[in-house]
PDB file of C-alpha atoms in Angstrom:
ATOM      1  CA  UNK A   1      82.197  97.399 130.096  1.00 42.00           C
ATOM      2  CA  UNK A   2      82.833  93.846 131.403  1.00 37.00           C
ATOM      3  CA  UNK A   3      79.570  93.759 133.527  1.00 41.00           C
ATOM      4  CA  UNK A   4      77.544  94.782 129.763  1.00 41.00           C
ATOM      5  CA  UNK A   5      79.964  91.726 128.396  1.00 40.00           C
ATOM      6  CA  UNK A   6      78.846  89.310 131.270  1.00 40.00           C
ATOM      7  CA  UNK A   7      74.973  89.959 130.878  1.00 46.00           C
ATOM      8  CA  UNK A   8      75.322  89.123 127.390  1.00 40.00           C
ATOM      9  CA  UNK A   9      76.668  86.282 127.787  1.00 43.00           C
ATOM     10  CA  UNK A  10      74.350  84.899 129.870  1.00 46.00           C
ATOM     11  CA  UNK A  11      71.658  86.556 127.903  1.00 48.00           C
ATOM     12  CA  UNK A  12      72.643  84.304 125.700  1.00 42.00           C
ATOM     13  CA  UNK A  13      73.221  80.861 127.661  1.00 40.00           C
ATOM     14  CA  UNK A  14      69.156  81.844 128.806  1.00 43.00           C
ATOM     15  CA  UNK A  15      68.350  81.465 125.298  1.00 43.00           C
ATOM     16  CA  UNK A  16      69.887  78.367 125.164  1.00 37.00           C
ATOM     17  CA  UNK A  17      68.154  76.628 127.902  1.00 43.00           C
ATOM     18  CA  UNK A  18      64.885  78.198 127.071  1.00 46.00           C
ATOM     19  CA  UNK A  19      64.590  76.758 123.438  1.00 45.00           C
ATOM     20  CA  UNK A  20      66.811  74.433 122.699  1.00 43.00           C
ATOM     21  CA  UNK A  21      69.805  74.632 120.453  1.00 38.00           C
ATOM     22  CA  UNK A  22      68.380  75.702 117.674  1.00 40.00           C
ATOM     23  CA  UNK A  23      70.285  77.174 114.465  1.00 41.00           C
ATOM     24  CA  UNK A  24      68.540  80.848 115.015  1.00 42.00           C
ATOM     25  CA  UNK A  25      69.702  80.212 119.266  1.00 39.00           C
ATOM     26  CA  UNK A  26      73.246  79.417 118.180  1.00 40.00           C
ATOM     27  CA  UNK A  27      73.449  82.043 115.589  1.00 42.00           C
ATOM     28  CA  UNK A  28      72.672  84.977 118.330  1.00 43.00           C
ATOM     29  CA  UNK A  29      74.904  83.104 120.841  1.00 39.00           C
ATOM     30  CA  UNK A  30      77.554  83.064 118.455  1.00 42.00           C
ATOM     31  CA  UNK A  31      76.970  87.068 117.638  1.00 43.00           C
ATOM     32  CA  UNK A  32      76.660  88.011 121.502  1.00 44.00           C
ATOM     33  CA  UNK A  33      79.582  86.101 122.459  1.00 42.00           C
ATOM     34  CA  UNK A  34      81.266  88.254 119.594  1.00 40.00           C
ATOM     35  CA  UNK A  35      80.032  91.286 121.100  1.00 43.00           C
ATOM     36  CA  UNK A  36      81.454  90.443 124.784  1.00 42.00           C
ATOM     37  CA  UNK A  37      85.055  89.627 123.434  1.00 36.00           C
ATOM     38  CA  UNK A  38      84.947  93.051 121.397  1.00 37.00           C
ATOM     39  CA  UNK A  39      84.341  95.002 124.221  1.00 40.00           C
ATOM     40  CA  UNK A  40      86.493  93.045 126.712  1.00 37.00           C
ATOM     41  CA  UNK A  41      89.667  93.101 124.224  1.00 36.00           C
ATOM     42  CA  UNK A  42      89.326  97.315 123.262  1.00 38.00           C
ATOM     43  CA  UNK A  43      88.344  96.738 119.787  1.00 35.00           C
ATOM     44  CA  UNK A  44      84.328  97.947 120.128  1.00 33.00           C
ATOM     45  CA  UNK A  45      84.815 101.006 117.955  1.00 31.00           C
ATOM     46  CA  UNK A  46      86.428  99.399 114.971  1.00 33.00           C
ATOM     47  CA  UNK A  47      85.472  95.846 115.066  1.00 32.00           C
ATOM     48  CA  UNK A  48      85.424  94.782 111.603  1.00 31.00           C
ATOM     49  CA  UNK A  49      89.327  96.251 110.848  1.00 36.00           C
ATOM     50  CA  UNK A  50      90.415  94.262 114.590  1.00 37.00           C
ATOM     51  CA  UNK A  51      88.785  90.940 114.081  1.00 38.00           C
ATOM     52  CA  UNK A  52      89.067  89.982 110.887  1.00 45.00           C
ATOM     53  CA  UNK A  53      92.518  90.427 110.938  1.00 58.00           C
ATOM     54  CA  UNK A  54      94.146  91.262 114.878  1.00 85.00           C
ATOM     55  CA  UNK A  55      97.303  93.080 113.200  1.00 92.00           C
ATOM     56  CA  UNK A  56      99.624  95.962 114.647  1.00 95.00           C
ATOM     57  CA  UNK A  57     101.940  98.042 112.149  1.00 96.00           C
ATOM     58  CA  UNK A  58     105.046  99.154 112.992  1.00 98.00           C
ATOM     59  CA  UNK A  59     107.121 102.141 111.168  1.00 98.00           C
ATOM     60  CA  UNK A  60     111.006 102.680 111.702  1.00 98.00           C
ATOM     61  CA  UNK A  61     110.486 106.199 110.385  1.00 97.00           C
ATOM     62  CA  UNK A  62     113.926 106.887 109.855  1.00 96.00           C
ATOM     63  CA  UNK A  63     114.832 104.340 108.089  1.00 96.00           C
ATOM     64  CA  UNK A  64     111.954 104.369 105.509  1.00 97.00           C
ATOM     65  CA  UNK A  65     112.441 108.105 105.764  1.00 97.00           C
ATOM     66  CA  UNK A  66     115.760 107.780 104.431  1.00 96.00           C
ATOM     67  CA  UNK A  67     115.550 105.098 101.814  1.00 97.00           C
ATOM     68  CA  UNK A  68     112.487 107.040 100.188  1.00 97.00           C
ATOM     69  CA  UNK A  69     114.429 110.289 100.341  1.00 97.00           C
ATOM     70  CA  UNK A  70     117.876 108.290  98.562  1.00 97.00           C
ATOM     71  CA  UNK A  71     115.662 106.794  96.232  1.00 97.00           C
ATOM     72  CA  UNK A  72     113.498 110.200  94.893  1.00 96.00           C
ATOM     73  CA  UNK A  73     117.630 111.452  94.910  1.00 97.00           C
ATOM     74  CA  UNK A  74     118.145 108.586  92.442  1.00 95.00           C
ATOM     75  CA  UNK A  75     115.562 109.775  90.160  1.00 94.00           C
ATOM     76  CA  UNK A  76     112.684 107.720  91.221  1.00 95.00           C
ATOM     77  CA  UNK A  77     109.560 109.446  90.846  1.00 93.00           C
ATOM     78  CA  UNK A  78     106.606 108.799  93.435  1.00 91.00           C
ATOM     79  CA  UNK A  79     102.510 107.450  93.193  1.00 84.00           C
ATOM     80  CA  UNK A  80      99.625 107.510  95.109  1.00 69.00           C
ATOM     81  CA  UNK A  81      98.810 109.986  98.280  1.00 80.00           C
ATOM     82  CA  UNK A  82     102.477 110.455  98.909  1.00 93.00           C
ATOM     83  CA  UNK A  83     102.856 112.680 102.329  1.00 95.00           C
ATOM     84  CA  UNK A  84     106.701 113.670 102.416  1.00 96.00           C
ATOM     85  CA  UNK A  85     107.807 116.359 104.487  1.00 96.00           C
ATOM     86  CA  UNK A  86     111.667 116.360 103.755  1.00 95.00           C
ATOM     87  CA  UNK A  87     113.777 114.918 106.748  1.00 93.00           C
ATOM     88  CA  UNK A  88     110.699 114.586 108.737  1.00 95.00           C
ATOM     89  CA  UNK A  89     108.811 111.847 107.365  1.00 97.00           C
ATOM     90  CA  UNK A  90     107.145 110.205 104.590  1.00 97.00           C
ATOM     91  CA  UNK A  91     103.641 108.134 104.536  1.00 96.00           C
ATOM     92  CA  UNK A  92     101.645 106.346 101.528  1.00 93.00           C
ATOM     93  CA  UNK A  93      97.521 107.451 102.775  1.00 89.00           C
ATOM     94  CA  UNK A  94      96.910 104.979 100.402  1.00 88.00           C
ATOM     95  CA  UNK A  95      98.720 102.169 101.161  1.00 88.00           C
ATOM     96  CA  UNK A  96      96.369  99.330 101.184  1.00 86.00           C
ATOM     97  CA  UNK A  97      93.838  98.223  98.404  1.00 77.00           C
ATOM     98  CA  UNK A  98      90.969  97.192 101.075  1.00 78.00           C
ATOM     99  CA  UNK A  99      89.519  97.431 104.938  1.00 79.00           C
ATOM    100  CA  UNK A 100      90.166  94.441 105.576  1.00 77.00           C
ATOM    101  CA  UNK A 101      93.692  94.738 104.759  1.00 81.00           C
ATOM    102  CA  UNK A 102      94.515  97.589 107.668  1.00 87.00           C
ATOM    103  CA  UNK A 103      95.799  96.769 110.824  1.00 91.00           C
ATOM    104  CA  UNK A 104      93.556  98.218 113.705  1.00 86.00           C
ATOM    105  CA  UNK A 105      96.528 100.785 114.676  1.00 92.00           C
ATOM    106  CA  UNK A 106      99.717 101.893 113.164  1.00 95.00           C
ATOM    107  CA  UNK A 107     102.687 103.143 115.220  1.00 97.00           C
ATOM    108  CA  UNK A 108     105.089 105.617 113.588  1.00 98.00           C
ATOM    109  CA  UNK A 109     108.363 105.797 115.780  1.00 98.00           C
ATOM    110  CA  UNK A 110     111.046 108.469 114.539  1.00 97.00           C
ATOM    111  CA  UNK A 111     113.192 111.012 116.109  1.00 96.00           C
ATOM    112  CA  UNK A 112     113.993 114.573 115.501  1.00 93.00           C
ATOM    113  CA  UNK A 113     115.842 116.860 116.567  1.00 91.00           C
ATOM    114  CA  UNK A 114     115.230 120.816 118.167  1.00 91.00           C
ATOM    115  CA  UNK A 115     112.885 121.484 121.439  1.00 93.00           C
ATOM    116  CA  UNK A 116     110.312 120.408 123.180  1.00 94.00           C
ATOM    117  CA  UNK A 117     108.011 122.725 120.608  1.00 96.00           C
ATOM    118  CA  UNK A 118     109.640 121.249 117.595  1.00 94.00           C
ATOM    119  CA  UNK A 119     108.755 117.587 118.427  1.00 96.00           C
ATOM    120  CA  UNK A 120     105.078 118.201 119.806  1.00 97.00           C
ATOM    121  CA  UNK A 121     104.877 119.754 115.980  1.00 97.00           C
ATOM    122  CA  UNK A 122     105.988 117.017 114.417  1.00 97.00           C
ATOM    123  CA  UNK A 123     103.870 114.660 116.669  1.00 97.00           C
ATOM    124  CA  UNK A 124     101.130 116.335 115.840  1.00 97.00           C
ATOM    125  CA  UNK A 125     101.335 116.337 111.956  1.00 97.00           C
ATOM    126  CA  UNK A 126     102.099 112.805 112.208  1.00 97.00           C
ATOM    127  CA  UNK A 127      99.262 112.348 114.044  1.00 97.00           C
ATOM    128  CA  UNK A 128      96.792 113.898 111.399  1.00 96.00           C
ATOM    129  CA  UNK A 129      97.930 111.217 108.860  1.00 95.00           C
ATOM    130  CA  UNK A 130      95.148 108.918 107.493  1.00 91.00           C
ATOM    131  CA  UNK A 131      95.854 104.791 106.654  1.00 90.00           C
ATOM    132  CA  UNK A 132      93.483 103.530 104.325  1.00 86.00           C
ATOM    133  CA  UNK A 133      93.457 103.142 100.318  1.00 79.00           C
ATOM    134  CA  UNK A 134      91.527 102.724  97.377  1.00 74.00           C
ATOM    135  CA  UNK A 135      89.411 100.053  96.078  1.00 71.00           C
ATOM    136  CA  UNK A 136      88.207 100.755  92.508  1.00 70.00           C
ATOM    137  CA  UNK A 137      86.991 104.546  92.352  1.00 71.00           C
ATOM    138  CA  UNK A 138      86.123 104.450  96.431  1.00 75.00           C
ATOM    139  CA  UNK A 139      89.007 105.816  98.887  1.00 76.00           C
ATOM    140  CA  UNK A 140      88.074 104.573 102.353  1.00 77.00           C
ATOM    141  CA  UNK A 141      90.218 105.451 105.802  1.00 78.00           C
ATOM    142  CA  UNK A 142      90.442 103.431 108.400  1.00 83.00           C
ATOM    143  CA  UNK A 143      91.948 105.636 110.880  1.00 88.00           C
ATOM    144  CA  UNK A 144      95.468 107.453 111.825  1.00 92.00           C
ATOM    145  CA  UNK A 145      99.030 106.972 112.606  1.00 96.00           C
ATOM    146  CA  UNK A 146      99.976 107.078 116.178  1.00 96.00           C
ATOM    147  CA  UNK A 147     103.262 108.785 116.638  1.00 97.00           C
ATOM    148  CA  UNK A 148     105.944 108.054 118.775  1.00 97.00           C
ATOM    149  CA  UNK A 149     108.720 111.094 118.483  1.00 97.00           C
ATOM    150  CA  UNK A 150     112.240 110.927 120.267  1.00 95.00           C
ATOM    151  CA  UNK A 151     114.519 113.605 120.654  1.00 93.00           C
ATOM    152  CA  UNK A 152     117.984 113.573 119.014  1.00 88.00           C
ATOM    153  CA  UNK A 153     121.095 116.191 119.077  1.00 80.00           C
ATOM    154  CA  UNK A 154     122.287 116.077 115.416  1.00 71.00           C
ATOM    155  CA  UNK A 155     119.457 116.152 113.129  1.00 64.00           C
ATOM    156  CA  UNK A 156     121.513 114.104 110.170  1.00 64.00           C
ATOM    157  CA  UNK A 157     122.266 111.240 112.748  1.00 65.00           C
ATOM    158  CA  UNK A 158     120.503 108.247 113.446  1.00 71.00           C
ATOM    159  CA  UNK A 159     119.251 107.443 116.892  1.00 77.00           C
ATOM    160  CA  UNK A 160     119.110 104.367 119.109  1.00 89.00           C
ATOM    161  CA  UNK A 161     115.800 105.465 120.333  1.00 93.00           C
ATOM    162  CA  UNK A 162     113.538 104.033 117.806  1.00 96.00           C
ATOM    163  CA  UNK A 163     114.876 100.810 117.148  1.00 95.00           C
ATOM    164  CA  UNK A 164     114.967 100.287 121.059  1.00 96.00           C
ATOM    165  CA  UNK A 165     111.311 101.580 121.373  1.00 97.00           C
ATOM    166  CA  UNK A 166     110.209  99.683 118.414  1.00 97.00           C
ATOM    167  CA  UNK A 167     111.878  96.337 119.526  1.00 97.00           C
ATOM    168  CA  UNK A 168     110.479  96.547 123.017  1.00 97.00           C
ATOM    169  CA  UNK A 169     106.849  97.457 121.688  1.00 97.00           C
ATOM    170  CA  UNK A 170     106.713  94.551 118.967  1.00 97.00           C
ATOM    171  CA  UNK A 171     108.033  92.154 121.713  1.00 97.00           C
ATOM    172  CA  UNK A 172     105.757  93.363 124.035  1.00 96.00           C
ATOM    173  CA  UNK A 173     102.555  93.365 121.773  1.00 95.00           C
ATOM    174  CA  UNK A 174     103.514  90.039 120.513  1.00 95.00           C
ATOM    175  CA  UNK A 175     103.671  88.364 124.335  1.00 94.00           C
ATOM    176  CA  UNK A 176     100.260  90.074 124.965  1.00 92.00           C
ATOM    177  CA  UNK A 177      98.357  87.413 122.847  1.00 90.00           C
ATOM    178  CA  UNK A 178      96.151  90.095 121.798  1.00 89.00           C
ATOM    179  CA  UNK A 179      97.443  90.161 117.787  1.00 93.00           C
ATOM    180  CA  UNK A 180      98.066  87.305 115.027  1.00 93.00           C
ATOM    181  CA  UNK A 181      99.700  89.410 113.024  1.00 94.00           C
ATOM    182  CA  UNK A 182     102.256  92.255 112.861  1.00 96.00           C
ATOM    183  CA  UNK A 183     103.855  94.633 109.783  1.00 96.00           C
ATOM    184  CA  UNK A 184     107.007  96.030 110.351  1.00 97.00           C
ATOM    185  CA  UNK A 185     107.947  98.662 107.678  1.00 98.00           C
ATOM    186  CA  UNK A 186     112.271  98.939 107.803  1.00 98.00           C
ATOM    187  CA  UNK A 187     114.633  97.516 105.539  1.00 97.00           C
ATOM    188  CA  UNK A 188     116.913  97.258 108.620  1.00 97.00           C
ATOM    189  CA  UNK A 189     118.531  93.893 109.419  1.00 96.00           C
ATOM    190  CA  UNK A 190     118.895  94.879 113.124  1.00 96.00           C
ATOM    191  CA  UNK A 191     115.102  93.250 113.784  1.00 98.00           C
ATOM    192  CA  UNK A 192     115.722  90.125 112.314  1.00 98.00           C
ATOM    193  CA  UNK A 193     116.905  88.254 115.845  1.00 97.00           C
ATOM    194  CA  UNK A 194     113.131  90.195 117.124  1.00 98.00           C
ATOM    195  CA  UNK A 195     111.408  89.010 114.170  1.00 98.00           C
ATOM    196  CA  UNK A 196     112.274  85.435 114.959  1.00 97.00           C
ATOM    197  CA  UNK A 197     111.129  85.589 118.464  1.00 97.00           C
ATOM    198  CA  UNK A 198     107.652  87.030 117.651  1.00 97.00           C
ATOM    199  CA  UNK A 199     107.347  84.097 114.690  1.00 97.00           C
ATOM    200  CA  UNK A 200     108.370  81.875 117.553  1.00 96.00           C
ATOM    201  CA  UNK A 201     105.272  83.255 119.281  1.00 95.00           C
ATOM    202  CA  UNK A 202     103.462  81.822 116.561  1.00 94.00           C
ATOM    203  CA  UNK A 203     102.857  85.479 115.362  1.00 95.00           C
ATOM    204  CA  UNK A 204     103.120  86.065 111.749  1.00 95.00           C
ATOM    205  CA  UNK A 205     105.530  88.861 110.462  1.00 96.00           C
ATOM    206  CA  UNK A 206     105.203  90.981 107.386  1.00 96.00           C
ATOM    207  CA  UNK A 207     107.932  93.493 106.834  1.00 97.00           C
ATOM    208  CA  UNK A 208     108.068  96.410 104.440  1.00 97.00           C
ATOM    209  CA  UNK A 209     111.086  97.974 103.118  1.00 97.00           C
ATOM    210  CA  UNK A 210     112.287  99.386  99.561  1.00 97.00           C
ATOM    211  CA  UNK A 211     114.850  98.104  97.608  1.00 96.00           C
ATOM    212  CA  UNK A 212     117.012 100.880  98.533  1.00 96.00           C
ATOM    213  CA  UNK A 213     119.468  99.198 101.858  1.00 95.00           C
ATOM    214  CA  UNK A 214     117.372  96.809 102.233  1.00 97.00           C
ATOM    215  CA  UNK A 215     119.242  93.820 104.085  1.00 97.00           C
ATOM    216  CA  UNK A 216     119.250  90.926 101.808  1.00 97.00           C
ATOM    217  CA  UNK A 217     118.638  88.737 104.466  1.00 97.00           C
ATOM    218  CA  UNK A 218     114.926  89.952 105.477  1.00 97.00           C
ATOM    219  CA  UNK A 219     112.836  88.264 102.533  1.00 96.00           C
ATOM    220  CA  UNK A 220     113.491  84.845 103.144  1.00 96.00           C
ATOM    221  CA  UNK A 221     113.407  84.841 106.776  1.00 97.00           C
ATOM    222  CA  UNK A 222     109.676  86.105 107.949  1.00 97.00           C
ATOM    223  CA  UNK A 223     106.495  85.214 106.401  1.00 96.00           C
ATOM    224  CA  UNK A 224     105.703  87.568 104.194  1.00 95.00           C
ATOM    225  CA  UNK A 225     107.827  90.739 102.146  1.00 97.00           C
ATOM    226  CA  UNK A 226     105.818  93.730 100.884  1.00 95.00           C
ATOM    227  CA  UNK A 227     108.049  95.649  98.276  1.00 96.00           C
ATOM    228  CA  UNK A 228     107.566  99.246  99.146  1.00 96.00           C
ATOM    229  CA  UNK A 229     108.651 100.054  95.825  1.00 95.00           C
ATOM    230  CA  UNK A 230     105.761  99.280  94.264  1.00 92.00           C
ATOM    231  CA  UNK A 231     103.474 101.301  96.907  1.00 91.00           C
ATOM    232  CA  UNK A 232     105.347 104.174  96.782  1.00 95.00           C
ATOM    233  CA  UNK A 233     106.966 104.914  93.287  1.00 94.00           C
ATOM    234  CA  UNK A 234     105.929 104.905  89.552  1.00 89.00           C
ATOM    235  CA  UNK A 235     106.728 101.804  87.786  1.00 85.00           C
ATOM    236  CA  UNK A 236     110.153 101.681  85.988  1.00 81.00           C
ATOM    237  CA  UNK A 237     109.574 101.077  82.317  1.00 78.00           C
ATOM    238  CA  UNK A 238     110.143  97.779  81.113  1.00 72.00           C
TER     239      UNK A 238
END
């Protein structure tokens, strides 16, 4: 893969000195060079989702898990391509209103509790879940979630494990240098110290949550708030 990237490039430099810098040269230097930094940053198969906008997602399952589940309790009632399996988790397939809105991966961290068995099930029905949306009539899919499953003892109890595994994977993604941009979908105030350090990164941060326990705190302190209640529930009549 890097040797391809390397004879591109100088592919491309040969075209250079051969004709001059011409506005046709530059134009295919400018597309090869494109073509070497795809392949040598992993994003070849799904360019146009990575490089328009370099952007992770990040799911606290159990915590939109268990606002969604208090809030169809409430009486809410819920839109779109709603995938709820109850206690398990809960995903919106169509979440965003173009491609060029979805991140290039989404990771869905949540815990559960039973065997070995139980959690490769889970994992793997997590796993089948599309991201993508609508635009107009046209539904388009960019790709699916990538689950992370932890195991827990009591099922009605909230673990450590995904906030810790979440936490250390934003930081970590964040230091690579490989993304501008990260989503974080929780309405839990834990993050905001990590939030913070990835803006301090010069990363930007969305986060997600519903209205339901959402820390009052979170809006005004990233860069961006996406109300979930709007993605995932019928209006409320005005």
């Amino acid at each position: 893969m890097i040797r391809s990237s390397v004879r591109v490039r100088q592919q491309a430099l040969l075209e250079i000195h051969q004709g001059g810098i011409l506005k046709s040269t530059k134009d295919r230097l400018s597309s090869a060079l494109h073509r070497a930094y795809s392949e040598l940053m992993g994003f070849a198969r799904n360019p146009p989702t990575a490089l328009r906008d370099r952007s992770v997602m990040f799911i606290d399952g159990e915590n939109i898990l268990l606002r969604y589940e208090a809030m169809v309790a409430a009486g809410r009632r819920s839109s779109g391509i709603i995938k709820h399996s109850v206690g398990r988790y809960v995903w919106d397939e169509e979440i965003f209103s173009s491609p060029r809105e979805c991140p290039y991966r989404i990771c869905y961290y949540t815990a559960a509790a039973g065997d070995d068995d139980a959690l490769e099930t889970l994992r793997s029905e997590i796993a089948k879940l599309h991201f993508g949306g609508r635009s107009g009539t046209e539904r388009f899919s960019e790709g699916t979630l990538t689950p992370f499953v932890f195991k827990k003892e009591v099922r009605r109890t909230k673990t450590k494990s995904v906030d810790i595994n979440l936490t250390t994977d934003l930081l970590r993604t964040a230091y690579s240098g490989a993304v501008e941009h990260v989503i974080v979908l929780s309405g839990d105030g834990d993050y905001l110290p990590v939030y913070e350090e990835v803006m301090r990164r010069g990363v930007r941060v969305t986060v997600g949550a519903f209205s339901s326990g959402l820390n009052p705190l979170i809006p005004p302190r990233v860069d961006l708030f996406w109300d979930l209640d709007l993605e995932f529930f019928a209006r409320l009549p005005t």
